[in-house]
mmCIF file of C-alpha atoms and ligand atoms in Angstrom:
data_model
loop_
_atom_site.group_PDB
_atom_site.id
_atom_site.type_symbol
_atom_site.label_atom_id
_atom_site.label_comp_id
_atom_site.label_asym_id
_atom_site.label_seq_id
_atom_site.Cartn_x
_atom_site.Cartn_y
_atom_site.Cartn_z
ATOM 1 C CA MET F 1 -9.703 3.277 50.428
ATOM 2 C CA PHE F 2 -7.973 3.726 47.202
ATOM 3 C CA ARG F 3 -8.503 1.859 44.003
ATOM 4 C CA GLY F 4 -7.310 -1.793 43.744
ATOM 5 C CA VAL F 5 -5.660 -1.399 40.637
ATOM 6 C CA LEU F 6 -3.132 0.815 42.198
ATOM 7 C CA GLU F 7 -2.007 -2.070 44.351
ATOM 8 C CA ILE F 8 -1.040 -4.149 41.296
ATOM 9 C CA LEU F 9 -0.087 -1.504 38.936
ATOM 10 C CA GLU F 10 3.797 -0.822 38.696
ATOM 11 C CA SER F 11 4.765 2.769 38.242
ATOM 12 C CA TYR F 12 5.528 3.563 34.251
ATOM 13 C CA ARG F 13 9.103 3.362 34.354
ATOM 14 C CA ALA F 14 10.298 6.020 32.036
ATOM 15 C CA GLY F 15 13.822 6.211 30.705
ATOM 16 C CA ARG F 16 16.666 6.905 32.876
ATOM 17 C CA ASN F 17 17.786 10.645 32.557
ATOM 18 C CA ALA F 18 21.250 11.906 33.105
ATOM 19 C CA GLU F 19 20.863 13.583 36.510
ATOM 20 C CA GLU F 20 19.907 10.096 37.861
ATOM 21 C CA ILE F 21 22.911 8.464 36.121
ATOM 22 C CA SER F 22 25.379 11.132 37.179
ATOM 23 C CA GLU F 23 24.305 10.973 40.780
ATOM 24 C CA ARG F 24 24.310 7.252 40.989
ATOM 25 C CA TYR F 25 27.772 6.449 38.611
ATOM 26 C CA GLY F 26 29.473 9.588 39.341
ATOM 27 C CA VAL F 27 29.612 10.494 35.628
ATOM 28 C CA PRO F 28 29.522 14.518 35.124
ATOM 29 C CA GLN F 29 26.322 15.362 33.769
ATOM 30 C CA ASP F 30 27.617 17.022 30.497
ATOM 31 C CA LYS F 31 29.515 13.699 29.941
ATOM 32 C CA ILE F 32 26.321 11.533 29.838
ATOM 33 C CA LEU F 33 24.908 10.193 26.593
ATOM 34 C CA ASN F 34 21.130 9.680 26.643
ATOM 35 C CA LEU F 35 20.066 7.120 24.067
ATOM 36 C CA GLY F 36 17.536 5.798 26.119
ATOM 37 C CA SER F 37 14.209 7.701 25.408
ATOM 38 C CA ASN F 38 14.130 8.127 21.671
ATOM 39 C CA GLU F 39 14.785 12.183 21.599
ATOM 40 C CA PHE F 40 15.908 14.195 19.185
ATOM 41 C CA PRO F 41 19.606 14.604 19.503
ATOM 42 C CA TYR F 42 20.220 18.620 18.997
ATOM 43 C CA PRO F 43 18.858 21.622 20.615
ATOM 44 C CA PRO F 44 15.725 23.374 18.878
ATOM 45 C CA PRO F 45 16.493 25.820 16.057
ATOM 46 C CA LYS F 46 17.005 29.419 17.161
ATOM 47 C CA THR F 47 13.723 30.678 15.683
ATOM 48 C CA VAL F 48 11.858 28.330 18.204
ATOM 49 C CA GLN F 49 14.053 29.041 20.839
ATOM 50 C CA ALA F 50 13.461 32.802 20.390
ATOM 51 C CA ALA F 51 9.914 32.232 20.568
ATOM 52 C CA ILE F 52 10.058 30.466 23.881
ATOM 53 C CA GLN F 53 11.964 33.236 25.245
ATOM 54 C CA ASP F 54 9.235 35.628 23.970
ATOM 55 C CA GLU F 55 6.629 33.582 25.537
ATOM 56 C CA ILE F 56 7.968 33.518 29.080
ATOM 57 C CA SER F 57 6.950 36.862 29.914
ATOM 58 C CA LYS F 58 3.633 35.975 29.311
ATOM 59 C CA VAL F 59 3.235 33.118 31.349
ATOM 60 C CA ASN F 60 1.032 35.182 33.970
ATOM 61 C CA ARG F 61 -1.687 34.486 31.545
ATOM 62 C CA TYR F 62 -3.484 31.275 30.824
ATOM 63 C CA PRO F 63 -2.506 29.879 27.370
ATOM 64 C CA ASP F 64 -5.488 29.673 24.502
ATOM 65 C CA PRO F 65 -7.781 26.927 25.827
ATOM 66 C CA LEU F 66 -8.491 25.709 22.201
ATOM 67 C CA SER F 67 -4.879 25.951 20.986
ATOM 68 C CA ARG F 68 -6.137 27.436 18.175
ATOM 69 C CA GLU F 69 -2.956 28.814 16.260
ATOM 70 C CA LEU F 70 -1.650 25.483 16.802
ATOM 71 C CA LYS F 71 -4.270 23.381 15.642
ATOM 72 C CA GLU F 72 -4.283 25.630 12.367
ATOM 73 C CA LYS F 73 -0.716 25.173 11.857
ATOM 74 C CA LEU F 74 -1.009 21.279 12.497
ATOM 75 C CA CYS F 75 -4.098 20.817 10.096
ATOM 76 C CA GLU F 76 -1.816 22.503 7.314
ATOM 77 C CA TYR F 77 0.824 19.938 8.091
ATOM 78 C CA VAL F 78 -1.225 16.991 8.204
ATOM 79 C CA GLY F 79 -3.700 18.111 5.302
ATOM 80 C CA LEU F 80 -6.821 17.769 7.272
ATOM 81 C CA SER F 81 -9.484 19.868 8.871
ATOM 82 C CA LYS F 82 -9.457 21.682 12.196
ATOM 83 C CA THR F 83 -12.652 19.525 13.146
ATOM 84 C CA ASN F 84 -10.361 16.632 12.968
ATOM 85 C CA ILE F 85 -7.801 17.350 15.804
ATOM 86 C CA SER F 86 -7.190 17.694 19.481
ATOM 87 C CA VAL F 87 -4.133 18.563 20.898
ATOM 88 C CA GLY F 88 -2.596 17.365 24.398
ATOM 89 C CA ASN F 89 0.360 17.434 26.794
ATOM 90 C CA GLY F 90 2.552 14.918 25.008
ATOM 91 C CA ALA F 91 0.801 11.863 22.999
ATOM 92 C CA SER F 92 0.680 10.362 26.447
ATOM 93 C CA GLU F 93 -1.713 12.547 27.315
ATOM 94 C CA VAL F 94 -3.942 12.367 24.326
ATOM 95 C CA LEU F 95 -3.648 8.302 24.759
ATOM 96 C CA ASP F 96 -5.034 8.807 28.382
ATOM 97 C CA THR F 97 -7.950 10.974 27.300
ATOM 98 C CA ILE F 98 -8.910 8.281 24.421
ATOM 99 C CA CYS F 99 -8.950 5.697 27.521
ATOM 100 C CA LYS F 100 -11.040 8.381 29.449
ATOM 101 C CA ILE F 101 -13.504 8.756 26.790
ATOM 102 C CA THR F 102 -13.866 4.777 25.781
ATOM 103 C CA LEU F 103 -13.172 2.446 28.829
ATOM 104 C CA ASN F 104 -15.366 1.408 31.503
ATOM 105 C CA PRO F 105 -14.226 -1.433 33.935
ATOM 106 C CA LEU F 106 -13.724 -4.511 32.393
ATOM 107 C CA ASP F 107 -13.887 -3.383 28.638
ATOM 108 C CA LYS F 108 -11.562 -5.286 26.538
ATOM 109 C CA VAL F 109 -8.643 -3.983 25.316
ATOM 110 C CA VAL F 110 -6.484 -5.858 22.512
ATOM 111 C CA ILE F 111 -2.659 -4.945 22.488
ATOM 112 C CA PRO F 112 -0.240 -6.899 20.064
ATOM 113 C CA VAL F 113 2.922 -7.139 21.663
ATOM 114 C CA PRO F 114 5.720 -5.990 22.216
ATOM 115 C CA THR F 115 4.909 -2.598 21.830
ATOM 116 C CA TYR F 116 4.993 0.665 23.809
ATOM 117 C CA SER F 117 4.270 -0.076 27.556
ATOM 118 C CA MET F 118 1.852 3.002 28.059
ATOM 119 C CA PHE F 119 -0.947 1.273 26.370
ATOM 120 C CA ILE F 120 -1.123 -1.221 29.041
ATOM 121 C CA PHE F 121 -0.545 0.967 31.749
ATOM 122 C CA LEU F 122 -3.462 3.371 30.661
ATOM 123 C CA SER F 123 -5.753 0.681 30.052
ATOM 124 C CA MET F 124 -5.203 -1.049 33.392
ATOM 125 C CA LEU F 125 -5.745 2.317 35.111
ATOM 126 C CA ARG F 126 -9.021 2.510 33.806
ATOM 127 C CA ASP F 127 -9.622 -1.345 35.145
ATOM 128 C CA ALA F 128 -9.757 -2.639 31.477
ATOM 129 C CA SER F 129 -9.478 -6.342 30.866
ATOM 130 C CA LEU F 130 -6.138 -6.795 28.805
ATOM 131 C CA GLU F 131 -5.781 -9.615 25.797
ATOM 132 C CA PHE F 132 -2.204 -9.698 24.664
ATOM 133 C CA VAL F 133 -1.548 -10.810 20.942
ATOM 134 C CA ASP F 134 1.670 -12.216 20.146
ATOM 135 C CA THR F 135 3.730 -11.113 16.973
ATOM 136 C CA GLU F 136 5.416 -13.379 14.899
ATOM 137 C CA ARG F 137 8.856 -14.263 16.646
ATOM 138 C CA SER F 138 11.525 -13.748 14.651
ATOM 139 C CA LYS F 139 10.304 -10.168 12.733
ATOM 140 C CA PHE F 140 7.678 -9.146 15.250
ATOM 141 C CA GLU F 141 5.341 -8.932 12.191
ATOM 142 C CA VAL F 142 1.516 -8.355 13.448
ATOM 143 C CA ARG F 143 -0.296 -11.298 12.718
ATOM 144 C CA VAL F 144 -3.784 -9.642 11.232
ATOM 145 C CA GLY F 145 -6.157 -12.719 11.578
ATOM 146 C CA ASP F 146 -5.038 -12.845 15.077
ATOM 147 C CA VAL F 147 -5.779 -9.435 16.101
ATOM 148 C CA ILE F 148 -8.895 -9.397 14.191
ATOM 149 C CA LYS F 149 -10.143 -12.370 16.049
ATOM 150 C CA ALA F 150 -9.051 -11.064 19.521
ATOM 151 C CA SER F 151 -10.772 -7.867 18.750
ATOM 152 C CA GLU F 152 -14.066 -9.193 17.996
ATOM 153 C CA ASP F 153 -15.581 -8.342 21.251
ATOM 154 C CA ALA F 154 -12.958 -5.532 22.174
ATOM 155 C CA LYS F 155 -13.775 -1.837 23.004
ATOM 156 C CA LEU F 156 -10.278 -0.483 22.127
ATOM 157 C CA LEU F 157 -7.425 -1.789 20.287
ATOM 158 C CA PHE F 158 -4.023 -0.230 19.903
ATOM 159 C CA LEU F 159 -1.531 -0.690 17.050
ATOM 160 C CA CYS F 160 1.759 1.046 16.809
ATOM 161 C CA SER F 161 3.217 2.210 13.471
ATOM 162 C CA PRO F 162 6.166 2.737 13.673
ATOM 163 C CA ASN F 163 6.276 0.275 16.544
ATOM 164 C CA ASN F 164 8.180 1.038 19.564
ATOM 165 C CA PRO F 165 10.537 -1.075 20.474
ATOM 166 C CA THR F 166 10.592 -3.056 17.262
ATOM 167 C CA GLY F 167 10.897 -0.391 14.964
ATOM 168 C CA LYS F 168 8.770 -1.922 12.522
ATOM 169 C CA VAL F 169 6.001 -0.514 10.303
ATOM 170 C CA ILE F 170 2.531 -2.231 9.854
ATOM 171 C CA LYS F 171 1.537 -2.671 6.586
ATOM 172 C CA ARG F 172 -0.949 -0.004 5.306
ATOM 173 C CA GLU F 173 -3.288 -2.640 4.128
ATOM 174 C CA ASP F 174 -3.154 -4.777 7.105
ATOM 175 C CA ILE F 175 -4.219 -1.706 9.216
ATOM 176 C CA ILE F 176 -7.002 -0.953 7.037
ATOM 177 C CA LYS F 177 -8.106 -4.858 6.948
ATOM 178 C CA ILE F 178 -7.862 -4.808 10.769
ATOM 179 C CA ILE F 179 -10.126 -1.496 10.851
ATOM 180 C CA GLU F 180 -12.575 -3.021 8.625
ATOM 181 C CA ASN F 181 -13.029 -6.134 10.289
ATOM 182 C CA THR F 182 -13.463 -4.797 14.028
ATOM 183 C CA CYS F 183 -16.028 -2.882 15.713
ATOM 184 C CA ALA F 184 -13.436 -1.730 18.130
ATOM 185 C CA ILE F 185 -12.100 1.762 18.386
ATOM 186 C CA VAL F 186 -8.749 1.355 16.469
ATOM 187 C CA VAL F 187 -5.679 3.502 17.851
ATOM 188 C CA VAL F 188 -2.779 3.709 15.591
ATOM 189 C CA ASP F 189 0.126 5.452 17.381
ATOM 190 C CA GLU F 190 1.955 7.213 14.814
ATOM 191 C CA ALA F 191 4.555 9.061 17.183
ATOM 192 C CA TYR F 192 7.557 8.163 14.715
ATOM 193 C CA TYR F 193 5.674 8.641 11.703
ATOM 194 C CA GLU F 194 8.111 11.313 10.418
ATOM 195 C CA PHE F 195 11.021 8.453 10.092
ATOM 196 C CA SER F 196 8.820 6.305 8.039
ATOM 197 C CA LYS F 197 6.405 8.581 6.368
ATOM 198 C CA GLU F 198 3.691 5.741 6.371
ATOM 199 C CA THR F 199 0.398 6.989 7.765
ATOM 200 C CA VAL F 200 -2.949 6.248 7.844
ATOM 201 C CA ALA F 201 -3.978 9.517 9.075
ATOM 202 C CA HIS F 202 -6.299 10.279 5.950
ATOM 203 C CA GLU F 203 -8.225 7.246 6.454
ATOM 204 C CA ILE F 204 -10.121 8.977 9.262
ATOM 205 C CA GLU F 205 -12.212 10.415 6.402
ATOM 206 C CA ARG F 206 -13.353 6.838 6.005
ATOM 207 C CA PHE F 207 -13.592 5.141 9.293
ATOM 208 C CA ASP F 208 -15.132 6.567 12.267
ATOM 209 C CA ASN F 209 -13.637 3.903 14.382
ATOM 210 C CA LEU F 210 -10.057 5.130 13.676
ATOM 211 C CA ILE F 211 -7.652 7.615 15.786
ATOM 212 C CA VAL F 212 -4.329 8.417 14.933
ATOM 213 C CA VAL F 213 -1.799 9.752 17.539
ATOM 214 C CA ARG F 214 1.014 11.738 16.824
ATOM 215 C CA SER F 215 3.816 13.372 18.960
ATOM 216 C CA MET F 216 5.684 16.211 18.612
ATOM 217 C CA SER F 217 8.619 14.964 21.082
ATOM 218 C CA LYS F 218 10.535 12.865 18.315
ATOM 219 C CA PHE F 219 10.853 14.413 14.632
ATOM 220 C CA PHE F 220 10.109 18.035 16.053
ATOM 221 C CA GLY F 221 12.290 17.774 18.974
ATOM 222 C CA LEU F 222 9.943 18.984 21.686
ATOM 223 C CA ALA F 223 9.900 16.240 24.431
ATOM 224 C CA GLY F 224 10.625 18.393 27.244
ATOM 225 C CA LEU F 225 7.487 20.877 26.285
ATOM 226 C CA ARG F 226 5.501 18.012 26.007
ATOM 227 C CA LEU F 227 2.959 17.988 22.675
ATOM 228 C CA GLY F 228 0.877 15.428 21.022
ATOM 229 C CA TYR F 229 -2.185 15.280 19.043
ATOM 230 C CA ALA F 230 -5.036 13.270 17.794
ATOM 231 C CA LEU F 231 -6.587 12.976 14.318
ATOM 232 C CA ALA F 232 -9.924 11.522 14.128
ATOM 233 C CA GLY F 233 -13.565 12.294 12.695
ATOM 234 C CA GLN F 234 -15.544 14.924 14.362
ATOM 235 C CA ASP F 235 -17.559 12.787 16.710
ATOM 236 C CA ILE F 236 -14.378 11.190 18.236
ATOM 237 C CA ILE F 237 -12.608 14.729 18.281
ATOM 238 C CA THR F 238 -15.760 16.398 20.111
ATOM 239 C CA LEU F 239 -15.533 14.003 23.021
ATOM 240 C CA LEU F 240 -11.699 14.053 23.318
ATOM 241 C CA GLU F 241 -12.138 17.817 23.578
ATOM 242 C CA LYS F 242 -14.788 17.429 26.049
ATOM 243 C CA ALA F 243 -12.978 15.169 28.310
ATOM 244 C CA ARG F 244 -9.493 16.606 28.235
ATOM 245 C CA LEU F 245 -8.306 18.990 30.895
ATOM 246 C CA PRO F 246 -8.838 22.764 30.456
ATOM 247 C CA PHE F 247 -5.563 24.466 29.416
ATOM 248 C CA ASN F 248 -3.679 21.139 28.635
ATOM 249 C CA VAL F 249 -1.159 22.587 26.371
ATOM 250 C CA ASN F 250 0.805 25.285 28.063
ATOM 251 C CA ARG F 251 1.413 28.877 26.391
ATOM 252 C CA ILE F 252 5.249 28.121 26.046
ATOM 253 C CA ALA F 253 4.576 24.704 24.147
ATOM 254 C CA GLN F 254 2.071 25.926 21.893
ATOM 255 C CA ARG F 255 4.080 29.004 20.720
ATOM 256 C CA ALA F 256 7.214 26.701 20.170
ATOM 257 C CA ALA F 257 5.376 24.177 18.310
ATOM 258 C CA VAL F 258 3.977 26.550 15.929
ATOM 259 C CA GLU F 259 7.490 27.978 15.364
ATOM 260 C CA ALA F 260 8.745 24.458 14.858
ATOM 261 C CA LEU F 261 6.223 23.640 12.188
ATOM 262 C CA ASP F 262 7.708 26.486 10.096
ATOM 263 C CA GLU F 263 11.050 24.684 10.144
ATOM 264 C CA GLN F 264 10.228 21.503 8.846
ATOM 265 C CA ASN F 265 12.980 21.799 6.323
ATOM 266 C CA TRP F 266 15.476 21.719 8.827
ATOM 267 C CA PHE F 267 14.187 18.714 10.817
ATOM 268 C CA GLU F 268 13.904 16.794 7.567
ATOM 269 C CA LYS F 269 17.629 17.532 6.979
ATOM 270 C CA ILE F 270 18.306 16.331 10.333
ATOM 271 C CA THR F 271 15.825 13.047 10.261
ATOM 272 C CA GLY F 272 17.726 12.429 6.794
ATOM 273 C CA GLU F 273 21.086 12.392 8.377
ATOM 274 C CA ILE F 274 19.579 10.373 11.519
ATOM 275 C CA SER F 275 18.217 7.620 9.103
ATOM 276 C CA GLN F 276 21.685 7.507 7.484
ATOM 277 C CA GLU F 277 23.317 7.060 10.849
ATOM 278 C CA ARG F 278 20.879 4.349 11.709
ATOM 279 C CA GLU F 279 21.867 2.245 8.965
ATOM 280 C CA SER F 280 25.813 2.732 9.819
ATOM 281 C CA VAL F 281 25.003 1.872 13.079
ATOM 282 C CA ILE F 282 23.002 -1.313 12.468
ATOM 283 C CA GLU F 283 25.877 -2.361 10.001
ATOM 284 C CA LYS F 284 28.831 -1.636 12.922
ATOM 285 C CA ILE F 285 26.469 -3.442 15.721
ATOM 286 C CA ASN F 286 25.964 -6.334 13.716
ATOM 287 C CA ARG F 287 29.927 -6.683 13.224
ATOM 288 C CA ILE F 288 29.983 -7.378 16.935
ATOM 289 C CA LYS F 289 29.892 -10.872 17.762
ATOM 290 C CA GLY F 290 26.584 -12.274 18.856
ATOM 291 C CA PHE F 291 24.917 -8.970 18.480
ATOM 292 C CA LYS F 292 22.055 -8.024 16.086
ATOM 293 C CA ALA F 293 20.456 -5.051 15.290
ATOM 294 C CA LEU F 294 17.065 -5.240 13.659
ATOM 295 C CA PRO F 295 16.225 -3.227 10.603
ATOM 296 C CA SER F 296 14.307 -0.093 11.865
ATOM 297 C CA ARG F 297 12.015 2.622 10.457
ATOM 298 C CA THR F 298 12.273 5.084 13.264
ATOM 299 C CA ASN F 299 15.275 6.971 15.179
ATOM 300 C CA PHE F 300 15.879 3.840 17.776
ATOM 301 C CA LEU F 301 17.121 0.208 17.254
ATOM 302 C CA LEU F 302 16.121 -3.037 18.839
ATOM 303 C CA VAL F 303 19.077 -4.825 19.467
ATOM 304 C CA LYS F 304 19.186 -8.791 20.350
ATOM 305 C CA LEU F 305 22.138 -9.504 22.521
ATOM 306 C CA PRO F 306 24.250 -12.429 22.571
ATOM 307 C CA ASP F 307 22.711 -15.663 23.873
ATOM 308 C CA LYS F 308 24.646 -15.683 27.177
ATOM 309 C CA MET F 309 24.663 -11.940 27.749
ATOM 310 C CA ARG F 310 22.264 -10.489 29.883
ATOM 311 C CA ALA F 311 20.846 -6.921 29.194
ATOM 312 C CA GLN F 312 20.662 -5.987 32.751
ATOM 313 C CA ASP F 313 24.491 -6.291 33.015
ATOM 314 C CA ILE F 314 25.251 -4.359 29.495
ATOM 315 C CA VAL F 315 22.991 -1.545 30.386
ATOM 316 C CA GLU F 316 24.461 -1.341 33.641
ATOM 317 C CA GLU F 317 27.952 -1.383 32.239
ATOM 318 C CA LEU F 318 26.906 1.270 29.533
ATOM 319 C CA PHE F 319 25.655 3.347 32.594
ATOM 320 C CA ARG F 320 29.021 3.326 34.308
ATOM 321 C CA LYS F 321 30.329 4.727 31.031
ATOM 322 C CA GLY F 322 28.044 7.471 31.052
ATOM 323 C CA ILE F 323 25.691 5.965 27.908
ATOM 324 C CA ILE F 324 22.133 5.506 28.661
ATOM 325 C CA VAL F 325 20.185 2.809 26.672
ATOM 326 C CA ARG F 326 16.837 0.884 27.585
ATOM 327 C CA ASP F 327 16.610 -2.648 28.718
ATOM 328 C CA VAL F 328 13.372 -3.931 27.135
ATOM 329 C CA THR F 329 13.950 -7.489 27.866
ATOM 330 C CA GLY F 330 11.284 -7.650 30.626
ATOM 331 C CA ILE F 331 8.262 -6.086 28.399
ATOM 332 C CA HIS F 332 5.299 -8.139 27.223
ATOM 333 C CA GLY F 333 6.235 -9.940 24.047
ATOM 334 C CA LEU F 334 9.923 -10.101 24.800
ATOM 335 C CA THR F 335 10.053 -12.047 27.858
ATOM 336 C CA GLY F 336 10.858 -15.780 27.741
ATOM 337 C CA LEU F 337 12.769 -15.334 24.670
ATOM 338 C CA LYS F 338 16.019 -16.982 24.044
ATOM 339 C CA CYS F 339 18.301 -13.808 24.289
ATOM 340 C CA ASP F 340 17.657 -10.376 25.851
ATOM 341 C CA HIS F 341 16.914 -6.995 24.085
ATOM 342 C CA ILE F 342 17.983 -3.602 24.600
ATOM 343 C CA ARG F 343 16.678 -0.753 22.761
ATOM 344 C CA ILE F 344 19.219 2.145 21.417
ATOM 345 C CA THR F 345 18.409 5.582 20.145
ATOM 346 C CA ILE F 346 20.316 6.893 17.336
ATOM 347 C CA GLY F 347 22.074 10.159 18.413
ATOM 348 C CA ARG F 348 24.713 12.582 16.358
ATOM 349 C CA ARG F 349 27.608 10.631 14.473
ATOM 350 C CA GLU F 350 30.259 11.141 17.289
ATOM 351 C CA GLU F 351 27.697 9.785 19.758
ATOM 352 C CA ASN F 352 26.810 6.982 17.910
ATOM 353 C CA ARG F 353 30.564 6.389 17.547
ATOM 354 C CA ARG F 354 30.950 6.822 21.704
ATOM 355 C CA LEU F 355 28.393 3.897 21.754
ATOM 356 C CA ILE F 356 29.678 1.540 19.296
ATOM 357 C CA SER F 357 33.290 1.587 20.849
ATOM 358 C CA ALA F 358 31.750 1.082 24.305
ATOM 359 C CA LEU F 359 29.593 -1.879 22.995
ATOM 360 C CA GLN F 360 32.849 -3.199 21.350
ATOM 361 C CA GLU F 361 34.736 -2.885 24.701
ATOM 362 C CA ILE F 362 31.926 -4.948 26.615
ATOM 363 C CA ALA F 363 31.943 -7.619 24.169
ATOM 364 C CA ASP F 364 35.691 -8.090 23.925
HETATM 365 C C1 PLP G 401 5.006 4.791 20.483
HETATM 366 C C2 PLP G 401 5.076 6.127 21.441
HETATM 367 N N1 PLP G 401 4.021 6.882 21.584
HETATM 368 C C3 PLP G 401 3.868 7.664 22.296
HETATM 369 C C4 PLP G 401 5.009 8.356 23.189
HETATM 370 C C5 PLP G 401 4.665 9.372 23.943
HETATM 371 O O1 PLP G 401 5.142 10.543 23.315
HETATM 372 P P1 PLP G 401 5.141 11.925 24.064
HETATM 373 O O2 PLP G 401 6.393 12.265 24.490
HETATM 374 O O3 PLP G 401 4.303 12.748 22.951
HETATM 375 O O4 PLP G 401 4.016 11.966 25.221
HETATM 376 C C6 PLP G 401 5.912 7.509 22.669
HETATM 377 C C7 PLP G 401 7.367 8.019 23.604
HETATM 378 O O5 PLP G 401 8.475 7.391 23.584
HETATM 379 C C8 PLP G 401 6.132 6.567 22.187
HETATM 380 O O6 PLP G 401 7.322 5.802 21.816
#
């Protein structure tokens, strides 16, 4: 009666949250440190909070269906025109709408792995046929030639730069070379763009098969409100706008995002601190015997564990200590390797210290 794919598709596994860990391990919620979902570690600035408060009394009314003010602000921010943007309920919804407008059953989707598993989940939901392309093993570099070859007869290709969970940026010239050599629609997920400052957003003016997807959950700290956007040529944007649900971005999210875009300097300052912290956390993790944190251009780290340690055990021990990190060992592209991997979000300085001493204790 229901679609066959739902029998084989596993539910998308979002990171654990404080409520769940508190209930299961008996740690009070306010003692839980969530370093599992690559969130921004501070509450929004006061101006954003005031805007949210102000908007609450208006929620009996639908939001602007076209998110006009938000689009205007975002266009100023990215330096593109209003005809080149579509907004959504998180980058996740934007990615889903992209699959909705492109994929027929059995269409081929190419995904270099390891990467963000939502690309796989959403493509499978559309009954697409998936081809994974392995990245080079030691540094997880995308192999341009292999990607071009695999996408010869593909409908859609997902690139993620900087990539989750490896933290790696795909070189601009490599992305361009791929776009130039494929007929597939190329989605470049730049959810972590603000940490690397490397983008191909302006290439949408040159390539009508490019869609850049961004999120306001990371740098702008609005994960709980759900906001993301797509940048693309006018033809693709028209289709995204046609296929998305009406009123997909709620009133509070629209207003908060407009306000957040006025607070760029504050977010830049915090992001600078997070990047500094990241380097210090890498150094400290690499001093723990057998642990190896890979270089990252994001607010998270991919950490290789010592050969004999299982990610599942470490994550469990950290949960007991009230610290949430992500076991990414089982994701495509990270299975069958000699060692297990975990992904750790960079938090505030004192939070990172707590994490490091917990890891040190586990390793001793
Ligand atoms: C690469 C990547 N893209 C998209 C998303 C989803 O972002 P949003 O919270 O805007 O749905 C995430 C979230 O972790 C991500 O890591």
